Structure formats: C-alpha cells, structure tokens
Tab-separated table of C-alpha atoms in Angstrom:
chain	number	residue	atom	x	y	z
A	289	ALA	CA	-16.318	9.372	-1.289
A	290	GLN	CA	-12.867	8.733	0.013
A	291	THR	CA	-10.064	8.772	-2.542
A	292	VAL	CA	-6.312	8.280	-2.414
A	293	THR	CA	-4.063	9.902	-5.012
A	294	GLN	CA	-0.443	9.108	-5.793
A	295	SER	CA	0.720	11.574	-8.420
A	296	GLN	CA	4.160	10.044	-9.051
A	297	PRO	CA	3.884	6.927	-11.248
A	298	GLU	CA	7.627	6.345	-10.985
A	299	MET	CA	10.543	7.612	-8.926
A	300	SER	CA	14.276	6.890	-8.978
A	301	VAL	CA	16.849	7.240	-6.219
A	302	GLN	CA	20.541	6.548	-5.939
A	303	GLU	CA	21.561	3.898	-3.449
A	304	ALA	CA	22.178	5.435	0.014
A	305	GLU	CA	20.247	8.592	-0.897
A	306	THR	CA	16.850	9.759	0.386
A	307	VAL	CA	13.594	9.768	-1.554
A	308	THR	CA	10.100	10.998	-0.743
A	309	LEU	CA	6.926	9.474	-2.179
A	310	SER	CA	3.786	11.606	-2.198
A	311	CYS	CA	0.217	10.719	-1.294
A	312	THR	CA	-2.872	12.851	-0.874
A	313	TYR	CA	-6.306	11.712	0.175
A	314	ASP	CA	-9.787	13.047	0.461
A	315	THR	CA	-12.109	12.308	3.368
A	316	SER	CA	-14.674	13.987	5.555
A	317	GLU	CA	-13.819	11.767	8.516
A	318	SER	CA	-11.782	13.044	11.443
A	319	ASP	CA	-10.369	9.702	12.509
A	320	TYR	CA	-8.900	7.123	10.163
A	321	TYR	CA	-5.766	5.133	9.445
A	322	LEU	CA	-3.205	5.658	6.713
A	323	PHE	CA	-0.727	3.103	5.467
A	324	TRP	CA	2.170	2.658	3.117
A	325	TYR	CA	2.507	-0.792	1.585
A	326	LYS	CA	5.383	-2.167	-0.468
A	327	GLN	CA	4.728	-4.646	-3.275
A	328	PRO	CA	7.910	-6.279	-4.603
A	329	PRO	CA	7.942	-8.570	-7.646
A	330	SER	CA	6.868	-11.412	-5.344
A	331	ARG	CA	3.482	-9.595	-5.377
A	332	GLN	CA	2.859	-9.845	-1.636
A	333	MET	CA	1.795	-6.539	-0.118
A	334	ILE	CA	4.035	-5.773	2.857
A	335	LEU	CA	3.152	-3.145	5.459
A	336	VAL	CA	5.842	-0.475	5.632
A	337	ILE	CA	4.341	1.998	8.066
A	338	ARG	CA	1.009	2.981	9.592
A	339	GLN	CA	-0.304	6.296	10.905
A	340	GLU	CA	-3.358	6.910	13.037
A	341	ALA	CA	-4.976	10.221	12.184
A	342	TYR	CA	-5.596	11.242	15.796
A	343	LYS	CA	-1.867	11.023	16.546
A	344	GLN	CA	-0.029	14.202	15.667
A	345	GLN	CA	3.385	12.594	15.869
A	346	ASN	CA	4.679	11.258	12.574
A	347	ALA	CA	5.254	7.511	12.490
A	348	THR	CA	8.747	6.124	11.915
A	349	GLU	CA	10.037	2.608	11.270
A	350	ASN	CA	13.814	2.415	10.973
A	351	ARG	CA	14.713	4.047	7.633
A	352	PHE	CA	11.072	4.823	6.829
A	353	SER	CA	9.208	7.849	8.123
A	354	VAL	CA	6.109	9.779	7.157
A	355	ASN	CA	5.171	13.426	6.970
A	356	PHE	CA	1.507	13.479	7.955
A	357	GLN	CA	-0.208	16.804	7.310
A	358	LYS	CA	-3.814	16.263	8.394
A	359	ALA	CA	-5.160	19.665	7.382
A	360	ALA	CA	-3.600	19.362	3.945
A	361	LYS	CA	-4.653	15.674	3.701
A	362	SER	CA	-1.134	14.723	2.763
A	363	PHE	CA	0.784	11.619	3.783
A	364	SER	CA	4.251	11.329	2.245
A	365	LEU	CA	6.768	8.544	2.807
A	366	LYS	CA	10.470	9.271	3.222
A	367	ILE	CA	12.956	6.492	2.687
A	368	SER	CA	16.432	7.259	4.011
A	369	ASP	CA	19.650	5.465	3.061
A	370	SER	CA	17.890	3.750	0.157
A	371	GLN	CA	18.872	0.154	-0.499
A	372	LEU	CA	18.548	-2.008	-3.610
A	373	GLY	CA	15.952	-4.087	-1.768
A	374	ASP	CA	13.699	-1.048	-1.472
A	375	ALA	CA	12.928	-1.232	-5.191
A	376	ALA	CA	9.224	-2.064	-5.496
A	377	MET	CA	5.759	-0.614	-6.034
A	378	TYR	CA	4.627	1.488	-3.106
A	379	PHE	CA	0.949	1.975	-2.354
A	380	CYS	CA	-0.649	4.501	-0.066
A	381	ALA	CA	-3.874	3.311	1.569
A	382	TYR	CA	-6.670	4.696	3.731
A	383	ARG	CA	-8.945	2.867	6.132
A	384	PHE	CA	-11.873	3.987	8.234
A	385	THR	CA	-11.734	3.350	11.958
A	386	SER	CA	-15.234	1.873	12.061
A	387	GLY	CA	-18.335	1.136	10.041
A	388	THR	CA	-16.616	-0.128	6.942
A	389	TYR	CA	-13.803	-2.575	6.612
A	390	LYS	CA	-12.275	-1.906	3.234
A	391	TYR	CA	-8.946	-0.297	2.494
A	392	ILE	CA	-8.801	2.296	-0.274
A	393	PHE	CA	-5.549	2.196	-2.210
A	394	GLY	CA	-3.852	4.674	-4.489
A	395	THR	CA	-2.537	3.694	-7.906
A	396	GLY	CA	1.003	3.215	-6.676
A	397	THR	CA	4.490	4.609	-7.272
A	398	ARG	CA	7.204	2.442	-8.771
A	399	LEU	CA	10.494	3.082	-6.979
A	400	LYS	CA	13.742	2.291	-8.761
A	401	VAL	CA	16.975	2.219	-6.781
A	402	LEU	CA	20.114	2.882	-8.813
A	403	ALA	CA	23.412	1.316	-7.802
B	35	ASP	CA	4.245	-19.244	11.523
B	36	ALA	CA	2.354	-19.821	8.304
B	37	GLY	CA	1.395	-16.680	6.475
B	38	VAL	CA	-1.468	-16.316	4.031
B	39	THR	CA	-1.476	-19.002	1.360
B	40	GLN	CA	-3.235	-18.559	-1.963
B	41	SER	CA	-3.757	-21.113	-4.696
B	42	PRO	CA	-3.229	-21.418	-7.528
B	43	THR	CA	-0.496	-18.860	-8.217
B	44	HIS	CA	-1.375	-18.531	-11.891
B	45	LEU	CA	-4.455	-19.453	-13.876
B	46	ILE	CA	-5.566	-19.097	-17.485
B	47	LYS	CA	-9.271	-19.327	-18.293
B	48	THR	CA	-11.466	-18.761	-21.317
B	49	ARG	CA	-14.196	-16.146	-21.501
B	50	GLY	CA	-17.484	-17.458	-20.110
B	51	GLN	CA	-15.855	-20.017	-17.850
B	52	GLN	CA	-16.005	-20.100	-14.076
B	53	VAL	CA	-13.037	-19.970	-11.686
B	54	THR	CA	-12.440	-20.660	-8.002
B	55	LEU	CA	-9.537	-19.125	-6.093
B	56	ARG	CA	-8.536	-20.276	-2.620
B	57	CYS	CA	-7.063	-18.613	0.438
B	58	SER	CA	-5.815	-19.989	3.745
B	59	PRO	CA	-5.454	-17.248	6.343
B	60	LYS	CA	-2.543	-16.668	8.659
B	61	SER	CA	-2.632	-18.798	11.789
B	62	GLY	CA	-4.777	-17.068	14.409
B	63	HIS	CA	-6.676	-14.922	11.924
B	64	ASP	CA	-10.415	-15.338	11.464
B	65	THR	CA	-11.299	-12.797	8.775
B	66	VAL	CA	-10.567	-12.872	5.062
B	67	SER	CA	-10.803	-9.971	2.620
B	68	TRP	CA	-10.433	-10.245	-1.150
B	69	TYR	CA	-9.043	-7.580	-3.480
B	70	GLN	CA	-8.716	-7.315	-7.258
B	71	GLN	CA	-5.603	-5.593	-8.577
B	72	ALA	CA	-5.759	-4.804	-12.286
B	73	LEU	CA	-2.503	-4.135	-14.115
B	74	GLY	CA	-1.083	-0.754	-13.167
B	75	GLN	CA	-3.735	-0.131	-10.521
B	76	GLY	CA	-4.069	-0.360	-6.771
B	77	PRO	CA	-6.082	-3.157	-5.183
B	78	GLN	CA	-9.871	-2.778	-5.182
B	79	PHE	CA	-11.968	-4.266	-2.378
B	80	ILE	CA	-14.238	-7.128	-3.462
B	81	PHE	CA	-15.647	-8.386	-0.146
B	82	GLN	CA	-14.836	-9.493	3.378
B	83	TYR	CA	-15.809	-12.696	5.161
B	84	TYR	CA	-16.108	-13.136	8.901
B	85	GLU	CA	-17.827	-15.942	10.804
B	86	GLU	CA	-18.632	-17.586	7.473
B	87	GLU	CA	-20.688	-14.625	6.323
B	88	GLU	CA	-20.061	-11.801	3.875
B	89	ARG	CA	-19.638	-8.733	6.082
B	90	GLN	CA	-19.188	-6.125	3.398
B	91	ARG	CA	-19.051	-5.980	-0.364
B	92	GLY	CA	-17.349	-3.587	-2.739
B	93	ASN	CA	-18.606	-2.428	-6.121
B	94	PHE	CA	-18.409	-5.765	-7.906
B	95	PRO	CA	-21.180	-7.601	-9.794
B	96	ASP	CA	-22.931	-10.679	-8.503
B	97	ARG	CA	-20.702	-12.799	-10.750
B	98	PHE	CA	-18.221	-12.479	-7.901
B	99	SER	CA	-19.151	-14.610	-4.923
B	100	GLY	CA	-17.347	-16.113	-2.002
B	101	HIS	CA	-17.424	-18.499	0.853
B	102	GLN	CA	-15.701	-18.931	4.176
B	103	PHE	CA	-15.298	-22.306	5.802
B	104	PRO	CA	-15.325	-23.186	9.527
B	105	ASN	CA	-11.502	-23.330	9.497
B	106	TYR	CA	-11.542	-19.673	8.276
B	107	SER	CA	-10.215	-20.496	4.814
B	108	SER	CA	-12.030	-18.838	1.953
B	109	GLU	CA	-12.863	-19.176	-1.721
B	110	LEU	CA	-13.528	-16.538	-4.336
B	111	ASN	CA	-15.699	-17.642	-7.262
B	112	VAL	CA	-16.110	-15.726	-10.475
B	113	ASN	CA	-18.735	-16.836	-13.016
B	114	ALA	CA	-19.085	-15.967	-16.686
B	115	LEU	CA	-15.534	-14.657	-16.929
B	116	LEU	CA	-14.878	-11.523	-18.946
B	117	LEU	CA	-11.592	-10.342	-20.412
B	118	GLY	CA	-11.735	-7.484	-17.895
B	119	ASP	CA	-11.574	-9.939	-15.006
B	120	SER	CA	-7.912	-10.516	-15.813
B	121	ALA	CA	-6.057	-9.298	-12.729
B	122	LEU	CA	-4.097	-10.245	-9.646
B	123	TYR	CA	-6.457	-11.392	-6.906
B	124	LEU	CA	-5.138	-10.759	-3.423
B	125	CYS	CA	-6.351	-12.305	-0.216
B	126	ALA	CA	-5.737	-10.579	3.110
B	127	SER	CA	-6.416	-12.099	6.494
B	128	SER	CA	-6.862	-10.335	9.816
B	129	LEU	CA	-7.992	-10.906	13.361
B	130	GLY	CA	-11.438	-9.369	13.297
B	131	SER	CA	-12.863	-7.106	10.652
B	132	LEU	CA	-10.738	-4.131	11.715
B	133	GLY	CA	-7.518	-6.000	12.434
B	134	GLY	CA	-4.312	-5.347	10.545
B	135	TYR	CA	-3.958	-7.166	7.239
B	136	THR	CA	-1.528	-9.876	6.256
B	137	PHE	CA	-1.587	-10.336	2.482
B	138	GLY	CA	-0.937	-13.408	0.405
B	139	SER	CA	1.085	-13.354	-2.811
B	140	GLY	CA	-2.030	-13.454	-4.931
B	141	THR	CA	-3.412	-15.447	-7.846
B	142	ARG	CA	-2.722	-14.087	-11.314
B	143	LEU	CA	-5.842	-14.755	-13.419
B	144	THR	CA	-5.665	-14.341	-17.168
B	145	VAL	CA	-8.884	-14.556	-19.173
B	146	VAL	CA	-8.432	-15.214	-22.914
C-alpha cells in the first residue's frame, strides 16, 4: 500500500532564511503525482507545488522548489527567503494517475517562522 | 469566483446522534471528495462523488454516507456518532475525478 511519511513534526526558520521540509513515500507505481499543501490556521488546504513523477525536472513556484529523487522515493520542499506568512502546517501528498482518485497525505510538518 | 463553501464551520454533537455536513463546490467543478482530518494527522479519504454517485470509498464504516445533488453540491452524513468521529471534515472539489483539488475551510465536528 502507498504511504507518505513526514519525519519532522516541527521545524523553525528565521525570517529571510531557507528551510527544507522532508517527505518520503512508498509506492510500486511508476507514474504518480506528488504535492505539497499548506494549511494555515484558516484550515483551508492550499496547493503549494505539484510534481509529476514522469518529469525529471524539479518543480518550482517562486520561492518554493522541490528536490524530487524518484529512485530514493524522496520529495522535499525548499522554501527560500522565508516570510512570516509561510508559517503553517505543510502536508506532503501522493496521488495515483489513474484507477483511484484519493490523495494520500503525510502527517504534516508544522513550520514556525521567527522574526 | 466562489471557492468551496462548507457549512457549518463548527458543530458540537452528542454521542449517538446524527450529523449532516454540507459542501458547495467551486464554480465549474463537478466532483466532490470528502476527507477526515483528526487532530495532529493528515487528511484521510472518506469518499468521492461524481455524477451523483459514489465513485470511490476509503476505509470508513457504513455510518458515513453521502449524497451529491444535481447542482454538484454534496452532503456528508454520519450516523451513531462516536467520540472518535471528532475531527475536521474537509471537502475538496475538482473538475472530474482526477482534476486538481480546491479545498474548503472545513467543518470542525466535536462529539461529546
């Protein structure tokens, strides 16, 4: 069965610094999607970045980028120039490309940004 | 552009009671998925509705049921509430079963 593991329950970063959140997953599929979602106190899950497994190039979205290591089944999120508004829970998620519609989420990492 | 709307935002129920949660999808979306997020955990898939039918179900008992209406809005019903049903219930809408999700802000259910 597919699983997603986030081994860092909590991380802290100084404002303007860089932080990396870790995520590993287990799957026997060769094609799938990976996501990072942000959940602020408002509770709404907001898509940060998405990676398609067949693409070797790492996805980037402004200050957010991923390090996708398919063979190692690792999908880390790097946040550059951290801002106070980045403070939130971050969830890594996996989704099949077909056959089943559910997302599988990790347990989350709470990111604190220190002024 | 209306996003996903969930109601109510908070709810307190007593063990054994029944509850109905509601979700209006984002404009243009036709599929609704429901997730349960227990405290300190990631969301867990309950089920997905498309064309007014349950397309897929996660590992949840039959006490959890749902419905989708012709306007694509959806309800999640939970019968015989248990203390362990206390959680944040998230609704996500998409265009098609494999479309990208837009999440609502959830309903916080507390069972006492």
